[in-house]
Each structure stands twice: as structure tokens, then as C-alpha cells.
Short mmCIF file of C-alpha atoms and ligand atoms in Angstrom, two decimals:
data_model
loop_
_atom_site.label_atom_id
_atom_site.label_comp_id
_atom_site.label_asym_id
_atom_site.label_seq_id
_atom_site.Cartn_x
_atom_site.Cartn_y
_atom_site.Cartn_z
CA MET A 1 -69.08 77.67 109.18
CA THR A 2 -71.82 79.95 107.92
CA PRO A 3 -75.31 79.37 109.30
CA THR A 4 -76.17 77.24 106.27
CA ASP A 5 -72.88 75.38 105.72
CA PRO A 6 -73.99 71.74 105.62
CA SER A 7 -70.50 70.14 105.83
CA PHE A 8 -70.16 67.61 108.65
CA THR A 9 -67.04 66.23 110.27
CA GLN A 10 -67.13 62.53 111.11
CA GLN A 11 -65.86 60.83 114.22
CA LEU A 12 -66.83 57.19 113.80
CA THR A 13 -67.17 54.75 116.68
CA THR A 14 -64.22 52.51 117.42
CA ARG A 15 -66.61 50.02 119.00
CA PRO A 16 -69.44 49.30 116.55
CA THR A 17 -72.17 46.92 117.71
CA PRO A 18 -71.05 43.36 116.86
CA VAL A 19 -72.79 42.05 113.72
CA ALA A 20 -74.51 39.16 115.51
CA GLU A 21 -75.90 41.53 118.14
CA ARG A 22 -77.16 43.93 115.49
CA GLN A 23 -78.76 41.11 113.54
CA ALA A 24 -80.57 39.92 116.67
CA MET A 25 -81.97 43.45 117.15
CA LEU A 26 -83.01 43.68 113.50
CA ALA A 27 -84.75 40.31 113.67
CA ASN A 28 -87.27 41.71 116.14
CA PRO A 29 -86.90 45.46 116.37
CA GLY A 30 -90.25 46.44 117.89
CA PHE A 31 -90.38 50.22 118.19
CA GLY A 32 -87.85 52.50 119.86
CA ASN A 33 -85.90 49.76 121.61
CA PHE A 34 -82.53 49.85 119.88
CA PHE A 35 -80.31 52.62 118.59
CA THR A 36 -77.68 52.71 115.89
CA ASP A 37 -73.97 53.38 116.41
CA HIS A 38 -73.90 57.10 115.60
CA THR A 39 -75.66 60.41 116.10
CA ALA A 40 -75.62 63.60 114.03
CA ILE A 41 -75.21 66.90 115.89
CA VAL A 42 -75.30 70.61 115.02
CA ASP A 43 -75.06 73.27 117.72
CA PHE A 44 -76.40 76.81 117.83
CA ARG A 45 -75.34 79.86 119.74
CA ALA A 46 -76.87 83.35 119.80
CA ASP A 47 -75.69 86.58 121.36
CA GLU A 48 -77.80 88.75 123.67
CA SER A 49 -79.51 90.39 120.72
CA GLY A 50 -80.68 86.95 119.60
CA GLU A 51 -78.41 86.95 116.53
CA GLY A 52 -76.69 83.62 116.11
CA GLY A 53 -75.85 80.70 113.91
CA TRP A 54 -75.43 76.95 113.63
CA TYR A 55 -71.92 75.50 113.97
CA GLY A 56 -69.98 72.30 114.63
CA ALA A 57 -71.97 69.98 112.35
CA ARG A 58 -70.62 66.54 113.12
CA LEU A 59 -71.22 62.85 113.33
CA GLU A 60 -70.27 61.21 116.63
CA PRO A 61 -70.55 57.77 118.20
CA TYR A 62 -73.98 57.27 119.81
CA GLY A 63 -73.81 57.90 123.54
CA PRO A 64 -75.02 59.92 126.53
CA ILE A 65 -75.26 63.72 126.21
CA ALA A 66 -73.25 65.76 128.73
CA LEU A 67 -75.63 68.51 129.87
CA ASP A 68 -75.21 71.14 132.54
CA PRO A 69 -77.78 70.42 135.29
CA ALA A 70 -79.07 73.96 134.74
CA ALA A 71 -79.69 73.36 131.01
CA ALA A 72 -82.99 75.02 130.11
CA VAL A 73 -84.44 71.87 128.54
CA LEU A 74 -84.29 70.11 131.91
CA HIS A 75 -86.31 72.84 133.62
CA TYR A 76 -88.61 74.46 131.10
CA GLY A 77 -88.97 71.71 128.51
CA GLN A 78 -87.76 73.75 125.57
CA GLU A 79 -87.61 70.78 123.20
CA ILE A 80 -89.03 69.80 119.82
CA PHE A 81 -88.64 66.73 117.65
CA GLU A 82 -89.57 65.03 114.40
CA GLY A 83 -90.35 61.47 113.37
CA MET A 84 -89.32 60.14 109.97
CA LYS A 85 -88.19 56.88 108.42
CA ALA A 86 -85.52 55.59 106.04
CA TYR A 87 -86.58 52.74 103.74
CA ARG A 88 -84.36 50.32 101.87
CA HIS A 89 -85.46 49.67 98.29
CA ALA A 90 -84.94 46.44 96.37
CA ASP A 91 -81.86 47.83 94.55
CA GLY A 92 -80.16 48.62 97.89
CA SER A 93 -80.74 52.38 97.70
CA VAL A 94 -82.15 54.10 100.79
CA TRP A 95 -84.84 56.76 100.73
CA THR A 96 -86.77 58.94 103.09
CA PHE A 97 -90.32 60.25 102.73
CA ARG A 98 -91.37 63.91 102.46
CA ALA A 99 -88.29 65.21 104.25
CA ASP A 100 -89.18 68.75 103.17
CA ALA A 101 -92.45 68.50 105.10
CA ASN A 102 -90.63 67.36 108.25
CA ALA A 103 -88.03 70.11 107.87
CA ALA A 104 -90.80 72.69 107.55
CA ARG A 105 -92.70 71.30 110.54
CA LEU A 106 -89.55 71.26 112.68
CA ASN A 107 -89.19 74.95 111.93
CA ARG A 108 -92.85 75.69 112.71
CA SER A 109 -92.36 73.89 116.02
CA ALA A 110 -89.15 75.87 116.57
CA VAL A 111 -90.99 79.16 116.14
CA ARG A 112 -93.66 78.10 118.66
CA LEU A 113 -91.10 76.91 121.25
CA ALA A 114 -88.84 79.95 120.69
CA LEU A 115 -86.02 77.77 119.35
CA PRO A 116 -83.87 78.67 116.31
CA GLN A 117 -84.93 77.49 112.87
CA LEU A 118 -82.66 74.95 111.19
CA PRO A 119 -81.84 75.44 107.48
CA GLU A 120 -83.40 72.65 105.41
CA GLU A 121 -80.00 71.73 103.85
CA LEU A 122 -78.58 71.07 107.32
CA PHE A 123 -81.61 68.99 108.25
CA LEU A 124 -81.33 66.86 105.11
CA GLU A 125 -77.56 66.51 105.38
CA SER A 126 -77.86 65.38 109.01
CA LEU A 127 -80.11 62.53 107.85
CA ARG A 128 -77.79 61.65 104.94
CA GLN A 129 -74.78 61.58 107.24
CA LEU A 130 -76.36 59.40 109.89
CA VAL A 131 -78.07 56.95 107.55
CA GLY A 132 -74.92 56.84 105.41
CA VAL A 133 -72.78 55.43 108.22
CA ASP A 134 -75.50 53.33 109.90
CA VAL A 135 -76.99 51.95 106.70
CA ASP A 136 -76.64 48.35 107.90
CA TRP A 137 -79.20 49.05 110.62
CA ILE A 138 -82.20 49.21 108.30
CA PRO A 139 -84.45 46.17 108.80
CA SER A 140 -86.08 44.84 105.66
CA GLY A 141 -89.19 42.98 106.85
CA ASP A 142 -92.71 43.99 105.81
CA GLY A 143 -93.49 47.42 107.25
CA GLU A 144 -90.02 47.73 108.78
CA SER A 145 -87.70 50.70 108.40
CA LEU A 146 -85.12 52.79 110.21
CA TYR A 147 -86.96 55.33 112.36
CA LEU A 148 -85.20 58.70 112.43
CA ARG A 149 -85.66 61.00 115.37
CA PRO A 150 -84.35 64.55 114.79
CA PHE A 151 -84.69 66.70 117.92
CA MET A 152 -83.65 70.06 119.29
CA ILE A 153 -82.92 70.91 122.93
CA ALA A 154 -82.14 74.10 124.84
CA THR A 155 -78.70 73.48 126.34
CA GLU A 156 -77.92 76.88 127.86
CA ALA A 157 -77.28 76.76 131.62
CA PHE A 158 -79.58 79.54 132.81
CA LEU A 159 -82.59 79.42 135.07
CA GLY A 160 -84.27 82.66 134.05
CA VAL A 161 -87.35 82.01 131.96
CA ARG A 162 -86.41 83.17 128.45
CA PRO A 163 -85.48 81.42 125.21
CA ALA A 164 -82.11 79.69 125.55
CA ARG A 165 -79.22 81.11 123.55
CA GLU A 166 -77.47 77.74 123.30
CA VAL A 167 -79.23 74.92 121.56
CA SER A 168 -78.30 71.52 120.20
CA TYR A 169 -79.92 69.77 117.24
CA ARG A 170 -79.38 66.03 117.03
CA VAL A 171 -80.57 62.98 115.12
CA ILE A 172 -80.68 59.44 116.40
CA ALA A 173 -81.90 56.37 114.52
CA SER A 174 -83.70 53.25 115.65
CA PRO A 175 -84.66 50.13 113.67
CA ALA A 176 -88.45 49.90 113.71
CA GLY A 177 -91.17 47.34 113.18
CA ASN A 178 -94.85 47.73 114.07
CA TYR A 179 -95.37 50.47 116.67
CA PHE A 180 -97.92 48.35 118.54
CA GLY A 181 -95.83 45.18 118.27
CA GLY A 182 -96.48 41.98 116.30
CA GLU A 183 -98.78 41.98 113.28
CA VAL A 184 -101.01 44.89 112.31
CA ARG A 185 -104.37 44.45 113.98
CA PRO A 186 -107.10 46.80 115.20
CA VAL A 187 -106.35 48.58 118.46
CA ASP A 188 -108.90 49.71 121.04
CA ILE A 189 -108.92 53.36 122.02
CA TRP A 190 -109.86 55.05 125.30
CA VAL A 191 -111.70 58.39 125.29
CA SER A 192 -109.99 60.80 127.67
CA ARG A 193 -112.58 62.72 129.65
CA ASN A 194 -110.23 63.84 132.42
CA TYR A 195 -107.41 65.29 130.36
CA ALA A 196 -106.93 67.53 127.34
CA ARG A 197 -103.89 67.43 125.09
CA ALA A 198 -103.99 71.01 123.89
CA GLY A 199 -105.95 74.23 124.05
CA ARG A 200 -106.39 77.34 121.92
CA GLY A 201 -103.11 79.18 121.59
CA GLY A 202 -101.21 76.32 123.20
CA THR A 203 -98.54 74.08 121.69
CA GLY A 204 -100.84 71.38 120.25
CA ALA A 205 -99.79 72.03 116.65
CA ALA A 206 -96.09 71.83 117.54
CA LYS A 207 -94.17 68.59 117.83
CA ALA A 208 -92.91 69.39 121.30
CA GLY A 209 -91.97 66.84 123.95
CA GLY A 210 -94.24 68.55 126.48
CA ASN A 211 -97.34 67.57 124.49
CA TYR A 212 -96.36 63.94 124.81
CA ALA A 213 -95.49 64.27 128.49
CA SER A 214 -98.96 65.69 129.11
CA SER A 215 -100.55 62.76 127.27
CA LEU A 216 -99.01 60.12 129.53
CA ALA A 217 -101.44 60.26 132.46
CA ALA A 218 -104.27 59.80 129.95
CA GLN A 219 -102.34 56.99 128.26
CA LEU A 220 -102.02 55.22 131.63
CA GLU A 221 -105.78 55.57 132.09
CA ALA A 222 -106.27 54.04 128.64
CA GLU A 223 -104.06 51.08 129.47
CA ALA A 224 -105.82 50.58 132.81
CA HIS A 225 -109.01 50.18 130.78
CA GLY A 226 -107.56 47.66 128.33
CA CYS A 227 -106.91 50.16 125.52
CA LYS A 228 -103.72 50.75 123.53
CA GLN A 229 -104.10 54.47 122.95
CA VAL A 230 -105.99 57.49 124.14
CA LEU A 231 -108.29 59.79 122.15
CA PHE A 232 -108.34 63.48 123.02
CA LEU A 233 -111.45 65.58 122.50
CA ASP A 234 -112.09 69.29 122.40
CA GLN A 235 -114.59 69.15 125.24
CA ALA A 236 -115.34 72.87 124.94
CA ASN A 237 -116.41 72.33 121.33
CA ASP A 238 -119.10 69.60 121.28
CA ASN A 239 -116.53 66.90 121.98
CA ALA A 240 -114.86 67.40 118.63
CA VAL A 241 -112.40 64.58 117.94
CA GLU A 242 -108.82 65.86 117.98
CA GLU A 243 -106.14 63.19 117.84
CA LEU A 244 -104.66 60.23 119.69
CA GLY A 245 -101.64 60.49 121.99
CA GLY A 246 -99.31 60.53 118.98
CA MET A 247 -101.41 59.91 115.87
CA ASN A 248 -104.08 61.53 113.70
CA VAL A 249 -107.45 59.88 113.03
CA PHE A 250 -109.41 59.13 109.81
CA PHE A 251 -112.98 57.93 109.29
CA VAL A 252 -114.12 55.95 106.25
CA PHE A 253 -117.77 56.49 105.35
CA ARG A 254 -120.14 54.08 103.62
CA ASP A 255 -119.95 56.05 100.36
CA GLY A 256 -116.16 55.63 100.38
CA SER A 257 -115.43 59.21 101.44
CA LEU A 258 -112.81 60.00 104.08
CA VAL A 259 -113.06 62.50 106.91
CA THR A 260 -110.30 63.67 109.26
CA PRO A 261 -110.47 66.38 111.93
CA ALA A 262 -109.59 69.81 110.53
CA LEU A 263 -106.36 71.46 111.68
CA SER A 264 -107.60 73.86 114.29
CA GLY A 265 -104.32 74.94 115.84
CA THR A 266 -104.57 72.23 118.49
CA ILE A 267 -103.89 69.22 116.23
CA LEU A 268 -100.52 68.11 114.93
CA GLU A 269 -100.30 68.37 111.14
CA GLY A 270 -99.14 64.83 110.47
CA VAL A 271 -97.10 64.14 107.34
CA THR A 272 -98.85 60.76 107.08
CA ARG A 273 -102.19 62.57 107.54
CA SER A 274 -101.54 64.92 104.63
CA SER A 275 -100.23 62.06 102.47
CA ILE A 276 -103.42 60.07 103.05
CA ILE A 277 -105.53 63.09 102.11
CA GLN A 278 -103.60 63.26 98.82
CA LEU A 279 -103.72 59.50 98.15
CA GLY A 280 -107.47 59.47 98.85
CA ARG A 281 -108.02 62.31 96.37
CA ASP A 282 -105.79 60.53 93.82
CA ARG A 283 -108.24 57.63 94.06
CA GLY A 284 -111.12 59.96 93.32
CA LEU A 285 -112.43 59.81 96.89
CA THR A 286 -113.93 62.81 98.61
CA VAL A 287 -111.63 63.68 101.51
CA THR A 288 -112.87 66.30 103.95
CA GLU A 289 -111.09 68.01 106.80
CA ARG A 290 -113.83 69.10 109.17
CA THR A 291 -115.11 68.91 112.72
CA ILE A 292 -116.26 65.42 113.61
CA THR A 293 -117.70 64.93 117.06
CA LEU A 294 -117.77 61.94 119.35
CA GLU A 295 -121.55 61.94 118.87
CA GLU A 296 -121.14 61.57 115.10
CA TRP A 297 -118.62 58.74 115.63
CA ARG A 298 -121.05 56.95 117.95
CA GLY A 299 -124.04 57.47 115.66
CA GLY A 300 -122.13 56.71 112.47
CA VAL A 301 -120.83 53.38 113.73
CA ALA A 302 -124.32 52.44 115.03
CA SER A 303 -126.02 53.28 111.72
CA GLY A 304 -123.31 51.80 109.52
CA GLU A 305 -122.59 55.22 108.01
CA ILE A 306 -119.01 55.02 109.33
CA THR A 307 -117.49 51.76 108.16
CA GLU A 308 -113.86 52.05 109.25
CA VAL A 309 -111.75 54.21 111.56
CA PHE A 310 -107.98 54.28 111.53
CA ALA A 311 -105.05 56.03 113.18
CA CYS A 312 -102.02 57.27 111.29
CA GLY A 313 -98.56 58.63 111.96
CA THR A 314 -94.99 58.03 110.90
CA ALA A 315 -94.39 55.55 113.69
CA ALA A 316 -97.80 53.82 113.49
CA VAL A 317 -98.08 54.11 109.66
CA ILE A 318 -101.79 53.27 109.36
CA THR A 319 -103.29 51.28 112.19
CA PRO A 320 -106.94 50.18 112.22
CA ILE A 321 -109.00 51.26 115.22
CA GLY A 322 -111.18 48.52 116.67
CA ARG A 323 -113.43 49.70 119.49
CA LEU A 324 -113.64 53.08 121.11
CA ARG A 325 -114.22 52.91 124.85
CA ASP A 326 -115.92 55.88 126.52
CA GLY A 327 -116.21 55.00 130.23
CA ASP A 328 -118.27 51.82 130.28
CA GLU A 329 -119.65 52.32 126.80
CA PHE A 330 -118.08 50.64 123.75
CA ILE A 331 -118.42 52.04 120.26
CA GLY A 332 -117.77 49.40 117.59
CA ALA A 333 -117.68 45.63 117.71
CA PRO A 334 -115.15 43.52 119.61
CA ASP A 335 -112.57 41.69 117.51
CA SER A 336 -113.48 43.61 114.38
CA ALA A 337 -111.22 42.91 111.43
CA ALA A 338 -109.00 45.54 109.83
CA GLY A 339 -111.02 47.50 107.25
CA GLU A 340 -110.44 47.05 103.52
CA VAL A 341 -109.98 50.75 102.74
CA THR A 342 -107.66 51.15 105.73
CA MET A 343 -105.44 48.29 104.64
CA SER A 344 -105.44 49.24 100.99
CA ILE A 345 -104.29 52.81 101.73
CA ARG A 346 -101.69 51.37 104.10
CA THR A 347 -100.38 49.06 101.38
CA GLU A 348 -100.24 51.90 98.87
CA LEU A 349 -98.44 54.26 101.26
CA LEU A 350 -95.90 51.62 102.30
CA GLY A 351 -95.52 50.69 98.62
CA ILE A 352 -94.53 54.25 97.73
CA GLN A 353 -92.17 54.46 100.69
CA THR A 354 -90.46 51.17 99.88
CA GLY A 355 -90.26 51.80 96.14
CA VAL A 356 -92.73 49.20 94.86
CA VAL A 357 -95.46 51.73 93.97
CA GLU A 358 -94.67 54.70 91.73
CA ASP A 359 -93.91 57.92 93.61
CA THR A 360 -96.01 60.23 91.44
CA HIS A 361 -95.77 63.16 93.86
CA GLY A 362 -91.97 63.16 94.19
CA TRP A 363 -92.22 62.43 97.90
CA LEU A 364 -89.03 60.36 98.18
CA THR A 365 -85.54 61.73 98.75
CA ARG A 366 -82.54 59.47 98.29
CA LEU A 367 -80.27 59.27 101.34
CA VAL A 368 -77.82 56.53 100.27
C1 COI B 401 -94.30 59.56 114.97
O1 COI B 401 -95.24 59.01 114.42
O2 COI B 401 -93.20 59.70 114.42
C2 COI B 401 -94.46 60.11 116.29
O3 COI B 401 -93.80 61.05 116.58
C3 COI B 401 -95.42 59.46 117.20
C4 COI B 401 -94.83 58.98 118.49
C5 COI B 401 -93.88 57.84 118.34
C6 COI B 401 -94.32 60.09 119.32
#
């Protein structure tokens, strides 16, 4: 195949998950617990000069990956991934949201992690192939979808520190409900003072597994303090708010305007983040990407200038933030209700994704 040939071969499972078992999983999917029957795969090989191409596009039964113990991903973490969702519409058709943005981000991450870029046609076709055969795995409850996890790993068996010349791109799928479990309700957030997620020139803007690995010690600290997620600051820059462990942050101000931290090279450019910026502007709201410090958060909540704060991401959609906990200090009220603006943007975004609100920006791509 040529580097951009998107034709896949299909080897379907001879042992699909029994219907009753699948239905039990779909009845209460949670997040990231269950996986569909197949996986899409495309491999890459380069020669010593770095020239190479993608080959062997195929659909296989879901199962363990055979990796050489010396595979570079296991030693140097050369890995990137994406998070997307497939939504079933009322007429039975299945759509995904802003796939072009995810394809572009995967390739920006690939450049940063010295992995090969994947042609957008291959990316899209891998989603079509997988969702096409595992279409019965899409849950249909409110806010539910099939989470798609494209990822790329360095498979070459070589312990020298250089970009691997053998790489595998794969997609798995997982029925998904609310990321935080149960109904949508405000979550409390822990301010990380001991750990940073990213630094200037680092990999913070890439969707690389290592960023998430480095967030886990802080996440444990958050949980030990009764919080669901951790907030990372740029402590060298007036405690500028960056992002949560795996989500961007938005502030709603009293005048209805929205503020989100500017992309500084250390923050992940969330597809949900950029969609909310657009939807806010469509509503005539002022939406600003700028530095917002912990001090402004504290002061704004105390004065009533900041009326709502929410987290957003593909997995979390839009999740209201309740209290922020900084050591022994709490910012915000306990048991606060989800904000009106937060929930109305959430409803609009989910409405577009599930086909009940008009997609005026052409964000949806049909998969099935
Ligand atoms: C997503 O929102 O898709 C994410 O990647 C966040 C997290 C589950 C890693």
C-alpha cells in the first residue's frame, strides 16, 4: 500500500461478546471499563534515513498486543493518543465530532514525540472501520456515547535513545457514560502545589501518555484530600491556572463573559475547549483566552465576579467545578449546584453531537 492508501483488511472475531453480556455493560458503562470486540491497526516502518510509510491497515479481534520487551514505548514512553466519541442519532446513523481537529492534533503530538504523522484519510478510515463493525456497542442514554481511543506506540526493539523506526497506530473503543460516574454534579478540585504538569518547551501541549503518568501522583494527593481532580498551576508565572489532570478549565463571569487560560505551549488544546469558545461567541458572549491566576479565581469567587467554573474535555464533556481546595483553604461553597451557563452550554454541545441541535459549523462526520 502507498503511505496514504486507506484500504483495510478485516479479520472479524469468531467469539463476539454474547449479547446479554454486552447489554449488561451498556446498561452501566461508566468510563473506560469495557472494550468492544475489535481494534483497528496500521503499522509504520522507516529505514535508517527516516524515510518510511504506513502499511498493513487492518481490523482485528480486540486482544493483547504482542510486543518485544525491548520495544521503545516500554522504556522511553514514545506514545501519543487521542480521545473522541461516536454518537448514535435518532435515525440510527452514527457520527463523530470534529475528527479533523483530532487528526491534526494527533499529528502535532506526533511531531513533538518524534513519531510519524498519520494521513488524515487513514485516521478517519480507522474510525469508520472500527465503529462500522462494533456499532452495536454504542450506548444511547443521556450523555452516553462510544469513546474512541486512537493511539500510537513505538514498537521497535532497540534500547538506544532515538526515535523508533517501527511504530503501530491503533484504535480501541469503549462504551462511555459520565466520566465521574453517576449523574453530572459539581466536582471538587485540588490545587497541586507539589507537582507541575508541564514546563516551557516540554510536552504539555502534546497528548502524550507521559503527561498523564506525571499527573498521577498529584491526582492521588487530590483524592487523599477528598477531591476528584487536580488543578495544575504555572507556579513560575503568578500561579497562572493551566489545566486539570485531563481537562481544560473555563470561568463564567457575572457579565456573562467566558474566560479560559490561553494556550501557552504547556496546555493541551482541547477540541471541547475550542468548541466552547465558538459556541460562546455564537451566543454573542465575550470569550477571552488569557492568563487567569489562582488569585483572580479566589478573589472573583469571593466578590461574586466569577459565578461559575467548569471543566471540559471529550471524556468529561462539561463538568461543573464545585469547590477548589488549596491546602486547608476552600474557594467556593460546599454543595454548590451546577451553574446555569455551564449546563446550558453542555446541553447545546451534547445536542449538536447527538443530532438534536443543528450543526451549523459542520463539525459532525458520519461514520455509519
Ligand atoms: C479525553 O477527554 O478524551 C481525555 O483524553 C481525558 C482523559 C480521559 C485522559
